Each structure stands twice: as C-alpha cells, then as structure tokens.
Amino acid sequence: MKKIRYSPDVDAMLIEISDCPLAYAEDEGNMILHYSSSGELVLIEILNVKQFMSLESLSDEIPTR
C-alpha cells in the first residue's frame, strides 16, 4: 500500500508506505521519516517540494490533499 500526495498548505509530499500507526519521527534535513513502534518506516514527508519540482508537475502527477 503506497500512497503519494502533495500538501500545498505546507509544501510537502507525503509518501505512505504502511498502514501501521505512527510512533515517532526523525528529521533528516528536507525529510521527516515517521516510524512505527517496531521501527518500520511508515511515512516519508519531503519538505519544500516546490524547490525541486514545478507546480505543473505536482498538480498533474500527484493528488493534493
């Protein structure tokens, strides 16, 4: 189950990898990695997406929420 969405209000791309509940997150520069309590990667947030992707490609390719 992978879902990719763009959140324009915070300029972040969200990549859901798993349905597991989130337990903690780690800041990795332009990304925030969210993990389950067992250490499984659940969600990746890529920040400041407009710095490396055009608005046209975001709106054409990725659903917004």
mmCIF file of N, CA and C in Angstrom:
data_model
loop_
_atom_site.group_PDB
_atom_site.id
_atom_site.type_symbol
_atom_site.label_atom_id
_atom_site.label_comp_id
_atom_site.label_asym_id
_atom_site.label_seq_id
_atom_site.Cartn_x
_atom_site.Cartn_y
_atom_site.Cartn_z
ATOM 1 N N MET A 1 0.835 -1.177 0.000
ATOM 2 C CA MET A 1 0.000 0.000 0.000
ATOM 3 C C MET A 1 0.878 1.236 0.000
ATOM 4 N N LYS A 2 1.008 1.860 -1.128
ATOM 5 C CA LYS A 2 1.749 3.112 -1.204
ATOM 6 C C LYS A 2 0.814 4.185 -1.725
ATOM 7 N N LYS A 3 0.783 5.320 -1.024
ATOM 8 C CA LYS A 3 0.006 6.470 -1.455
ATOM 9 C C LYS A 3 0.930 7.668 -1.469
ATOM 10 N N ILE A 4 0.805 8.462 -2.522
ATOM 11 C CA ILE A 4 1.606 9.676 -2.631
ATOM 12 C C ILE A 4 0.646 10.847 -2.792
ATOM 13 N N ARG A 5 0.836 11.859 -1.940
ATOM 14 C CA ARG A 5 0.001 13.062 -2.005
ATOM 15 C C ARG A 5 0.885 14.286 -1.834
ATOM 16 N N TYR A 6 0.398 15.402 -2.353
ATOM 17 C CA TYR A 6 1.074 16.679 -2.156
ATOM 18 C C TYR A 6 0.176 17.549 -1.297
ATOM 19 N N SER A 7 0.734 18.142 -0.268
ATOM 20 C CA SER A 7 0.001 19.034 0.621
ATOM 21 C C SER A 7 0.488 20.464 0.379
ATOM 22 N N PRO A 8 -0.266 21.245 -0.419
ATOM 23 C CA PRO A 8 0.217 22.582 -0.787
ATOM 24 C C PRO A 8 0.295 23.555 0.384
ATOM 25 N N ASP A 9 -0.538 23.377 1.402
ATOM 26 C CA ASP A 9 -0.505 24.318 2.527
ATOM 27 C C ASP A 9 0.816 24.286 3.284
ATOM 28 N N VAL A 10 1.507 23.167 3.270
ATOM 29 C CA VAL A 10 2.814 23.069 3.926
ATOM 30 C C VAL A 10 3.939 22.746 2.941
ATOM 31 N N ASP A 11 3.609 22.688 1.635
ATOM 32 C CA ASP A 11 4.568 22.391 0.568
ATOM 33 C C ASP A 11 5.351 21.110 0.866
ATOM 34 N N ALA A 12 4.588 20.025 1.083
ATOM 35 C CA ALA A 12 5.211 18.746 1.417
ATOM 36 C C ALA A 12 4.594 17.618 0.594
ATOM 37 N N MET A 13 5.438 16.686 0.172
ATOM 38 C CA MET A 13 4.973 15.464 -0.472
ATOM 39 C C MET A 13 4.946 14.384 0.597
ATOM 40 N N LEU A 14 3.823 13.683 0.688
ATOM 41 C CA LEU A 14 3.648 12.641 1.693
ATOM 42 C C LEU A 14 3.612 11.294 0.993
ATOM 43 N N ILE A 15 4.481 10.401 1.386
ATOM 44 C CA ILE A 15 4.548 9.066 0.804
ATOM 45 C C ILE A 15 4.245 8.067 1.910
ATOM 46 N N GLU A 16 3.037 7.494 1.859
ATOM 47 C CA GLU A 16 2.633 6.498 2.850
ATOM 48 C C GLU A 16 3.099 5.125 2.378
ATOM 49 N N ILE A 17 3.822 4.428 3.229
ATOM 50 C CA ILE A 17 4.374 3.138 2.876
ATOM 51 C C ILE A 17 3.611 2.009 3.566
ATOM 52 N N SER A 18 3.041 2.307 4.720
ATOM 53 C CA SER A 18 2.395 1.284 5.534
ATOM 54 C C SER A 18 1.194 1.876 6.262
ATOM 55 N N ASP A 19 0.274 1.016 6.695
ATOM 56 C CA ASP A 19 -0.882 1.442 7.487
ATOM 57 C C ASP A 19 -0.598 1.415 8.987
ATOM 58 N N CYS A 20 0.592 1.047 9.384
ATOM 59 C CA CYS A 20 0.919 0.957 10.806
ATOM 60 C C CYS A 20 0.763 2.321 11.483
ATOM 61 N N PRO A 21 0.372 2.325 12.749
ATOM 62 C CA PRO A 21 0.286 3.595 13.486
ATOM 63 C C PRO A 21 1.667 4.234 13.653
ATOM 64 N N LEU A 22 1.700 5.547 13.617
ATOM 65 C CA LEU A 22 2.952 6.282 13.791
ATOM 66 C C LEU A 22 3.318 6.328 15.268
ATOM 67 N N ALA A 23 4.587 6.111 15.568
ATOM 68 C CA ALA A 23 5.052 6.139 16.954
ATOM 69 C C ALA A 23 6.057 7.272 17.191
ATOM 70 N N TYR A 24 6.916 7.504 16.205
ATOM 71 C CA TYR A 24 7.920 8.561 16.356
ATOM 72 C C TYR A 24 8.411 8.995 14.987
ATOM 73 N N ALA A 25 9.111 10.133 14.948
ATOM 74 C CA ALA A 25 9.625 10.670 13.687
ATOM 75 C C ALA A 25 11.061 11.133 13.877
ATOM 76 N N GLU A 26 11.796 11.142 12.776
ATOM 77 C CA GLU A 26 13.170 11.634 12.768
ATOM 78 C C GLU A 26 13.311 12.651 11.653
ATOM 79 N N ASP A 27 13.938 13.772 11.959
ATOM 80 C CA ASP A 27 14.178 14.841 10.994
ATOM 81 C C ASP A 27 15.466 14.529 10.252
ATOM 82 N N GLU A 28 15.380 14.468 8.929
ATOM 83 C CA GLU A 28 16.548 14.172 8.097
ATOM 84 C C GLU A 28 16.719 15.271 7.048
ATOM 85 N N GLY A 29 16.934 16.493 7.490
ATOM 86 C CA GLY A 29 17.103 17.605 6.558
ATOM 87 C C GLY A 29 15.789 18.004 5.925
ATOM 88 N N ASN A 30 15.652 17.784 4.618
ATOM 89 C CA ASN A 30 14.406 18.112 3.912
ATOM 90 C C ASN A 30 13.375 17.000 3.982
ATOM 91 N N MET A 31 13.578 16.032 4.854
ATOM 92 C CA MET A 31 12.618 14.945 5.011
ATOM 93 C C MET A 31 12.347 14.702 6.487
ATOM 94 N N ILE A 32 11.129 14.240 6.747
ATOM 95 C CA ILE A 32 10.784 13.739 8.073
ATOM 96 C C ILE A 32 10.347 12.299 7.873
ATOM 97 N N LEU A 33 11.018 11.395 8.556
ATOM 98 C CA LEU A 33 10.734 9.967 8.437
ATOM 99 C C LEU A 33 9.934 9.541 9.667
ATOM 100 N N HIS A 34 8.762 8.944 9.431
ATOM 101 C CA HIS A 34 7.880 8.510 10.506
ATOM 102 C C HIS A 34 7.942 6.984 10.608
ATOM 103 N N TYR A 35 8.064 6.498 11.834
ATOM 104 C CA TYR A 35 8.226 5.068 12.086
ATOM 105 C C TYR A 35 7.133 4.537 13.011
ATOM 106 N N SER A 36 6.906 3.236 12.927
ATOM 107 C CA SER A 36 6.012 2.548 13.859
ATOM 108 C C SER A 36 6.790 2.254 15.144
ATOM 109 N N SER A 37 6.104 1.740 16.150
ATOM 110 C CA SER A 37 6.775 1.404 17.412
ATOM 111 C C SER A 37 7.805 0.285 17.233
ATOM 112 N N SER A 38 7.660 -0.530 16.173
ATOM 113 C CA SER A 38 8.633 -1.591 15.916
ATOM 114 C C SER A 38 9.792 -1.136 15.028
ATOM 115 N N GLY A 39 9.805 0.158 14.650
ATOM 116 C CA GLY A 39 10.899 0.688 13.842
ATOM 117 C C GLY A 39 10.680 0.600 12.349
ATOM 118 N N GLU A 40 9.485 0.202 11.914
ATOM 119 C CA GLU A 40 9.172 0.107 10.489
ATOM 120 C C GLU A 40 8.880 1.503 9.933
ATOM 121 N N LEU A 41 9.465 1.828 8.790
ATOM 122 C CA LEU A 41 9.192 3.104 8.133
ATOM 123 C C LEU A 41 7.750 3.105 7.633
ATOM 124 N N VAL A 42 6.975 4.119 8.041
ATOM 125 C CA VAL A 42 5.548 4.179 7.728
ATOM 126 C C VAL A 42 5.232 5.317 6.761
ATOM 127 N N LEU A 43 5.854 6.473 6.959
ATOM 128 C CA LEU A 43 5.527 7.666 6.175
ATOM 129 C C LEU A 43 6.779 8.496 5.960
ATOM 130 N N ILE A 44 6.930 9.002 4.735
ATOM 131 C CA ILE A 44 8.019 9.918 4.408
ATOM 132 C C ILE A 44 7.396 11.250 4.028
ATOM 133 N N GLU A 45 7.836 12.314 4.678
ATOM 134 C CA GLU A 45 7.420 13.665 4.303
ATOM 135 C C GLU A 45 8.619 14.345 3.655
ATOM 136 N N ILE A 46 8.454 14.783 2.425
ATOM 137 C CA ILE A 46 9.503 15.533 1.746
ATOM 138 C C ILE A 46 9.084 16.992 1.788
ATOM 139 N N LEU A 47 9.911 17.823 2.398
ATOM 140 C CA LEU A 47 9.578 19.229 2.624
ATOM 141 C C LEU A 47 10.108 20.122 1.510
ATOM 142 N N ASN A 48 9.496 21.297 1.365
ATOM 143 C CA ASN A 48 9.932 22.303 0.383
ATOM 144 C C ASN A 48 9.986 21.735 -1.026
ATOM 145 N N VAL A 49 8.946 21.028 -1.405
ATOM 146 C CA VAL A 49 8.909 20.324 -2.688
ATOM 147 C C VAL A 49 9.024 21.291 -3.871
ATOM 148 N N LYS A 50 8.454 22.478 -3.753
ATOM 149 C CA LYS A 50 8.489 23.435 -4.867
ATOM 150 C C LYS A 50 9.906 23.864 -5.232
ATOM 151 N N GLN A 51 10.863 23.630 -4.360
ATOM 152 C CA GLN A 51 12.251 23.981 -4.664
ATOM 153 C C GLN A 51 12.839 23.095 -5.757
ATOM 154 N N PHE A 52 12.308 21.876 -5.927
ATOM 155 C CA PHE A 52 12.886 20.982 -6.933
ATOM 156 C C PHE A 52 11.860 20.366 -7.873
ATOM 157 N N MET A 53 10.574 20.738 -7.741
ATOM 158 C CA MET A 53 9.550 20.284 -8.686
ATOM 159 C C MET A 53 8.689 21.481 -9.078
ATOM 160 N N SER A 54 8.270 21.514 -10.328
ATOM 161 C CA SER A 54 7.418 22.608 -10.769
ATOM 162 C C SER A 54 5.988 22.389 -10.281
ATOM 163 N N LEU A 55 5.244 23.457 -10.140
ATOM 164 C CA LEU A 55 3.849 23.347 -9.722
ATOM 165 C C LEU A 55 3.019 22.559 -10.728
ATOM 166 N N GLU A 56 3.349 22.675 -12.018
ATOM 167 C CA GLU A 56 2.615 21.948 -13.043
ATOM 168 C C GLU A 56 2.777 20.443 -12.867
ATOM 169 N N SER A 57 3.992 20.000 -12.614
ATOM 170 C CA SER A 57 4.203 18.559 -12.445
ATOM 171 C C SER A 57 3.538 18.056 -11.173
ATOM 172 N N LEU A 58 3.504 18.862 -10.137
ATOM 173 C CA LEU A 58 2.838 18.468 -8.899
ATOM 174 C C LEU A 58 1.341 18.307 -9.115
ATOM 175 N N SER A 59 0.735 19.264 -9.781
ATOM 176 C CA SER A 59 -0.718 19.211 -9.955
ATOM 177 C C SER A 59 -1.130 18.161 -10.975
ATOM 178 N N ASP A 60 -0.281 17.869 -11.955
ATOM 179 C CA ASP A 60 -0.621 16.882 -12.975
ATOM 180 C C ASP A 60 -0.389 15.446 -12.510
ATOM 181 N N GLU A 61 0.605 15.219 -11.699
ATOM 182 C CA GLU A 61 1.022 13.869 -11.367
ATOM 183 C C GLU A 61 0.586 13.365 -10.005
ATOM 184 N N ILE A 62 0.434 14.278 -9.040
ATOM 185 C CA ILE A 62 0.230 13.848 -7.660
ATOM 186 C C ILE A 62 -1.039 14.487 -7.100
ATOM 187 N N PRO A 63 -1.935 13.690 -6.521
ATOM 188 C CA PRO A 63 -3.139 14.265 -5.921
ATOM 189 C C PRO A 63 -2.775 15.173 -4.731
ATOM 190 N N THR A 64 -3.546 16.220 -4.548
ATOM 191 C CA THR A 64 -3.327 17.098 -3.405
ATOM 192 C C THR A 64 -4.353 16.788 -2.332
ATOM 193 N N ARG A 65 -4.030 17.165 -1.139
ATOM 194 C CA ARG A 65 -5.000 16.970 -0.066
ATOM 195 C C ARG A 65 -5.194 18.250 0.671
#
